[in-house]
Structure formats: structure tokens, C-alpha cells
mmCIF file of C-alpha atoms in Angstrom:
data_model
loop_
_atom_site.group_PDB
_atom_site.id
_atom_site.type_symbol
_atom_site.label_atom_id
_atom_site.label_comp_id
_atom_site.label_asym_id
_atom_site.label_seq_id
_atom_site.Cartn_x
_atom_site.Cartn_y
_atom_site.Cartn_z
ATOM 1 C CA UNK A 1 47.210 36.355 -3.574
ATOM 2 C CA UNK A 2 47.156 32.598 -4.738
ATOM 3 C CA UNK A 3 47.197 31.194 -1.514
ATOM 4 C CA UNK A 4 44.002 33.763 -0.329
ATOM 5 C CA UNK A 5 42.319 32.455 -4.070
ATOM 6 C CA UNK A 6 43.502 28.677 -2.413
ATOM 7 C CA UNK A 7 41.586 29.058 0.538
ATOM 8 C CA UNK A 8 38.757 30.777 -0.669
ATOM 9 C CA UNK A 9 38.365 27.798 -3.422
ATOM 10 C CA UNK A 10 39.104 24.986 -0.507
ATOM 11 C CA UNK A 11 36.215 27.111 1.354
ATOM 12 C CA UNK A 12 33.646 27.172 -1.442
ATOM 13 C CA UNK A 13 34.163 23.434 -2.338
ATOM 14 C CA UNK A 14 33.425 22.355 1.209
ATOM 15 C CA UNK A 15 30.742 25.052 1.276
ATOM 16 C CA UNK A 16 28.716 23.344 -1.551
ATOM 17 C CA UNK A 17 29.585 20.074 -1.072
ATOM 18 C CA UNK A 18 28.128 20.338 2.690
ATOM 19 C CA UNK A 19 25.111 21.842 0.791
ATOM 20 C CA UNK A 20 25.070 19.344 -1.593
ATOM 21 C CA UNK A 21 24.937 16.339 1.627
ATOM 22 C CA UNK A 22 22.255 18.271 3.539
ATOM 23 C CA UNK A 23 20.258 18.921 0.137
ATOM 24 C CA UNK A 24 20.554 14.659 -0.362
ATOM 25 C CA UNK A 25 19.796 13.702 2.627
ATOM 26 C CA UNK A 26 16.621 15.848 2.882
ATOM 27 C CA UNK A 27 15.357 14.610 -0.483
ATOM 28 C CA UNK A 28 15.844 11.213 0.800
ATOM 29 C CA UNK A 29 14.100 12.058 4.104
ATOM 30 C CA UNK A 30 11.307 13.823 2.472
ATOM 31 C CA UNK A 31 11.174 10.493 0.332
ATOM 32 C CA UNK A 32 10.858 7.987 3.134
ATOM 33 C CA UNK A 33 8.099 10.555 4.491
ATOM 34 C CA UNK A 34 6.395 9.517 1.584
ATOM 35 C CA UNK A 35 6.371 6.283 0.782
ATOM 36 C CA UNK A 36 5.291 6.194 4.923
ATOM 37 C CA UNK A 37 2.385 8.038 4.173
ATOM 38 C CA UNK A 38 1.770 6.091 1.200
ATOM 39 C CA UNK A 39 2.028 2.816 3.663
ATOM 40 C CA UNK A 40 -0.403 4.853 5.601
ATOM 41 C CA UNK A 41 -3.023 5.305 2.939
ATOM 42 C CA UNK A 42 -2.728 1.688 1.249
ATOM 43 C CA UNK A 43 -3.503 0.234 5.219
ATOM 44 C CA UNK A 44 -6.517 2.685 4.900
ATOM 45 C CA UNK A 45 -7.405 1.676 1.165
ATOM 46 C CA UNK A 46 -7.392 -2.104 2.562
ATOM 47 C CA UNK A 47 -9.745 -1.299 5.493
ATOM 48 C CA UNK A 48 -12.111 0.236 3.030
ATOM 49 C CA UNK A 49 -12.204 -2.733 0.908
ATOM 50 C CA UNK A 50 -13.359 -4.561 3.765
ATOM 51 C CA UNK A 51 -15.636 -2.511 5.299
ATOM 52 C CA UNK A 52 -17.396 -2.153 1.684
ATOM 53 C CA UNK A 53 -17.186 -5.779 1.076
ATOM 54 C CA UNK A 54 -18.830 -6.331 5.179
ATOM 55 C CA UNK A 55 -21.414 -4.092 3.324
ATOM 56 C CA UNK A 56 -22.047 -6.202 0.384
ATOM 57 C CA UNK A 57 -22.083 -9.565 1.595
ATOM 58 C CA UNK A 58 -24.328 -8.463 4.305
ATOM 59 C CA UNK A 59 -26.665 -7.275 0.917
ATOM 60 C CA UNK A 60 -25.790 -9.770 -1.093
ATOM 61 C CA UNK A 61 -27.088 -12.573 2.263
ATOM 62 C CA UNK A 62 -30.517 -10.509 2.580
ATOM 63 C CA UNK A 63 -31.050 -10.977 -0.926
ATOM 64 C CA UNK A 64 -30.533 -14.379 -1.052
ATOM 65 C CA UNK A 65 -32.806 -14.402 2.001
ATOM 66 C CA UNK A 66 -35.379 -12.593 0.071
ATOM 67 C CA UNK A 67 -34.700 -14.425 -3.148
ATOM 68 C CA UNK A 68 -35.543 -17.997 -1.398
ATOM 69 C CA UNK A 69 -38.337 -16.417 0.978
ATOM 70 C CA UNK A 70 -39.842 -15.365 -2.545
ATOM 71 C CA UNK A 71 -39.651 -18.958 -3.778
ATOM 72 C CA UNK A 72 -40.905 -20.569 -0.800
ATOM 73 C CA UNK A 73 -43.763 -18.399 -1.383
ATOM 74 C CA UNK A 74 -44.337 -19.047 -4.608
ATOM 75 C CA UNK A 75 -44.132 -23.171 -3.987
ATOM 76 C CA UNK A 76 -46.656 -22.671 -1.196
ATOM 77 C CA UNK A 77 -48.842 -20.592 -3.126
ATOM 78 C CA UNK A 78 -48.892 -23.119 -5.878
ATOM 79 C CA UNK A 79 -50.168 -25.441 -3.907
ATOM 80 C CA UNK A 80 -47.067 -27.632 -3.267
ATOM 81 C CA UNK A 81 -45.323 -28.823 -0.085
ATOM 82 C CA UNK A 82 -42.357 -26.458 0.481
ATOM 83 C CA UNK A 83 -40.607 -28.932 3.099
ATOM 84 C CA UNK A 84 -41.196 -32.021 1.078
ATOM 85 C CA UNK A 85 -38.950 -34.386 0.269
ATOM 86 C CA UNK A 86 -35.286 -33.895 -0.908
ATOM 87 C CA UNK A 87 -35.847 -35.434 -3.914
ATOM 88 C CA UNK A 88 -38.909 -33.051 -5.088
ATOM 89 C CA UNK A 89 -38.616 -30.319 -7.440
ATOM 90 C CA UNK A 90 -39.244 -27.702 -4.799
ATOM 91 C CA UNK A 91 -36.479 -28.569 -2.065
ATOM 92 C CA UNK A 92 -34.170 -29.283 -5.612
ATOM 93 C CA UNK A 93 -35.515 -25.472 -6.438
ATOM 94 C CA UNK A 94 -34.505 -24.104 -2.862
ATOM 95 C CA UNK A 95 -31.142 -26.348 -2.993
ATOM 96 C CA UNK A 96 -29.937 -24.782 -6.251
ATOM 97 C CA UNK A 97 -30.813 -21.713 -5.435
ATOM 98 C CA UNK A 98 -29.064 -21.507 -1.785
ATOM 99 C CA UNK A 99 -26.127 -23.031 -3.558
ATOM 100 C CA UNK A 100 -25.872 -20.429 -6.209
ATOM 101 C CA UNK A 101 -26.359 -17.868 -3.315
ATOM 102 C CA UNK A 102 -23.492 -19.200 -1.612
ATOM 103 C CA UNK A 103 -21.422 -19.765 -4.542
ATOM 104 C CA UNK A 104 -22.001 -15.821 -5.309
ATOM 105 C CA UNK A 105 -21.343 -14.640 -1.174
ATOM 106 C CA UNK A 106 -17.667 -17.136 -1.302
ATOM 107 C CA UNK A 107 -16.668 -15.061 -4.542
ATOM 108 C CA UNK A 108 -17.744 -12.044 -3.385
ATOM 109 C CA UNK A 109 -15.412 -12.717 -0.211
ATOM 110 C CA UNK A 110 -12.642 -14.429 -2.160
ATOM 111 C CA UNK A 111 -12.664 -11.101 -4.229
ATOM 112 C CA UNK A 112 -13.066 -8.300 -1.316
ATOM 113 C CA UNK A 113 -9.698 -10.675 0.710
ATOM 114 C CA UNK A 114 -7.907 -10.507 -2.751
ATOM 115 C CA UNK A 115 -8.088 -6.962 -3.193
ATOM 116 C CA UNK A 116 -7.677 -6.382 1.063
ATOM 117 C CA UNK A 117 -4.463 -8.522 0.588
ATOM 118 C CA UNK A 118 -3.466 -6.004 -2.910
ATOM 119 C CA UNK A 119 -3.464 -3.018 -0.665
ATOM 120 C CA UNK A 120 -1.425 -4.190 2.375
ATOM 121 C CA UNK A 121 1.283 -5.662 -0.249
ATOM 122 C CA UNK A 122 1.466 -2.328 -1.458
ATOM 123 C CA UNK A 123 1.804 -0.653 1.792
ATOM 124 C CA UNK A 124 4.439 -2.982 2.481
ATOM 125 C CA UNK A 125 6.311 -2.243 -0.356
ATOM 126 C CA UNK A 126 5.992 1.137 0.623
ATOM 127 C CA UNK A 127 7.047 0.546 4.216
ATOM 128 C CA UNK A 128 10.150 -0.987 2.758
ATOM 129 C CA UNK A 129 10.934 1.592 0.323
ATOM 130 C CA UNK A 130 10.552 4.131 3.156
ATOM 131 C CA UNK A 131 13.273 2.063 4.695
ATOM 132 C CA UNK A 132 15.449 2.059 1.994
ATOM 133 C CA UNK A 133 15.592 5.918 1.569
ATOM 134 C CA UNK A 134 15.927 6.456 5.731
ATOM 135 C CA UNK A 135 18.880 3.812 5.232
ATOM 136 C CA UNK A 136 20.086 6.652 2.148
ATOM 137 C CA UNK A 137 19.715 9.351 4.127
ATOM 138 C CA UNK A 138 21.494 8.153 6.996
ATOM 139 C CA UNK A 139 24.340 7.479 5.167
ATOM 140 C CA UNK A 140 24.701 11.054 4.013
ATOM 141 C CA UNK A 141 27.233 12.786 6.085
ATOM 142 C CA UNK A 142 27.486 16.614 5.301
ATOM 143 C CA UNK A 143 30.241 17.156 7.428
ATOM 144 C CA UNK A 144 32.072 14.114 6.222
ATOM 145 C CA UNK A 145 31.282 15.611 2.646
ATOM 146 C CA UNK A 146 32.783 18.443 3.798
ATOM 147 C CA UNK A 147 35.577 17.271 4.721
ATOM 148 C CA UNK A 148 36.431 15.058 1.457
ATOM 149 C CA UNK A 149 35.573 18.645 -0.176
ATOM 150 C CA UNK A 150 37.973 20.530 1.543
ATOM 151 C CA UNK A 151 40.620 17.763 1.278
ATOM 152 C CA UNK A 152 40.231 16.679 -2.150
ATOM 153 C CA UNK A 153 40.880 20.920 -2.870
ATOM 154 C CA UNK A 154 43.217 21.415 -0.720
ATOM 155 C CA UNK A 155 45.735 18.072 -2.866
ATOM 156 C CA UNK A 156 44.669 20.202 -5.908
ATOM 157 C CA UNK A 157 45.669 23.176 -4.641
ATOM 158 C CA UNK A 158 48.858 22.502 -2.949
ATOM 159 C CA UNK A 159 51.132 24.209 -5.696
ATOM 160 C CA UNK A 160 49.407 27.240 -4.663
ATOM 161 C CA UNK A 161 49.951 26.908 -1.089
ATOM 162 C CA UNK A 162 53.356 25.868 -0.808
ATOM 163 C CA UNK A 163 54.808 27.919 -3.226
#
């Protein structure tokens, strides 16, 4: 009777502890899944960024465009020369205002590559954190669990069995 109790211990120990593996290494699998899909989406996220900042500069350029067209305009329908002179107050006018144009369009694309380069550092933290759980979950053995299961209750139960 105590060595059938024994055996049927050494049985359920390896039982759960092969349960236990498989259980581990699927959490870890399902967890590389997704931090891959994650990667996935932040790659996507970063494409966005730059197809809505493509978007805005190209709005942002047309109305600068229409911004000096307007002031040329206006010069010329003051009367005064609008490609005078450097020096003059209306190419200083057109100057300062293509400049701040500018200055806005290089921010706007120092701000759209900032948060581009945000995104793929994510989704390469995320492509190494899927790494580190496929790295986990190769390293689970259920069978080898198993094993130390069944061995580790068969040194506890070997009063039982020789007796």
C-alpha cells in the first residue's frame, strides 16, 4: 500500500510539475507575442507621425507661400517696388518673414523626426523584450521538469519504497 501511495505521489509531482513547465513557457510565449505586436504597432505609430508631419509641412510651406504672396501684394499695391533693394523695408519685410517661415517648417520637422525616432525606440525595446521572454521560454523544459519532479519524489519517498 505505501509503495502504490509512493508511486502515485512520484506520478502526481511529475504530473504538475510538467504542467507547471508547459503553463511557463506558454505565458512566456504568449508574452514575446506581445511585445512583437507591440514592436509592430510602435513601427506603425512612427510611420503615422511622418506621414502626418509630410502633411503639415506641406500646409505649413503653402501658407508661407500664401503668407508672402499676400505681402508682395500688399507692397505692390502700396505703390512700392517689391524687388527693390535688399536694404529696403519691403525685401527686409519678405526676408523676415521667409525666415520666420522657415524657422517654423525646421521645428515642425525637428519635432515630427523627434517623435518618429520616440516610436521606433519603443518598438525596439519591445523587439528586445520579445527576445528576452522567447530566450525564457526556451529555457523551460517540461520534460526536464518532469524529470527533477519525479526524482526529487522519488529521494523523498525512498523509505516507502524500500521498505
Amino acid at each position: 500500500m505505501c509503495i502504490a501511495l509512493a508511486i502515485a505521489s512520484t506520478a502526481m509531482s511529475v504530473v504538475g510539475a510538467v504542467q507547471q513547465a508547459n503553463a511557463q513557457k506558454a505565458h512566456a510565449e504568449y508574452n514575446a507575442a506581445v511585445a512583437r505586436n507591440n514592436a509592430i504597432i510602435a513601427e506603425q505609430n512612427a510611420q503615422d507621425v511622418e506621414q502626418r508631419g509630410d502633411v503639415a509641412l506641406a500646409q505649413r510651406r503653402q501658407a508661407l507661400n500664401q503668407t508672402i504672396g499676400s505681402a508682395r501684394a500688399a507692397i505692390a499695391g502700396s505703390g512700392l517696388l517689391v524687388d527693390d533693394a535688399p536694404e529696403t523695408t519691403p525685401a527686409m519685410l519678405l526676408d523676415d518673414l521667409t525666415v520666420a517661415g522657415q524657422m517654423d517648417i525646421l521645428t515642425l520637422e525637428g519635432n515630427i523626426a523627434r517623435e518618429s525616432r520616440r516610436a521606433r525606440i519603443q518598438g525596439t525595446q519591445y523587439e528586445a523584450q520579445a527576445g528576452l521572454f522567447e530566450l525564457e521560454a526556451s529555457s523551460i523544459s517540461p520534460g526536464l521538469a518532469g524529470l527533477a519532479a519525479g526524482l526529487g519524489s522519488l529521494s523523498r519517498n525512498s523509505d516507502l519504497l524500500l521498505s
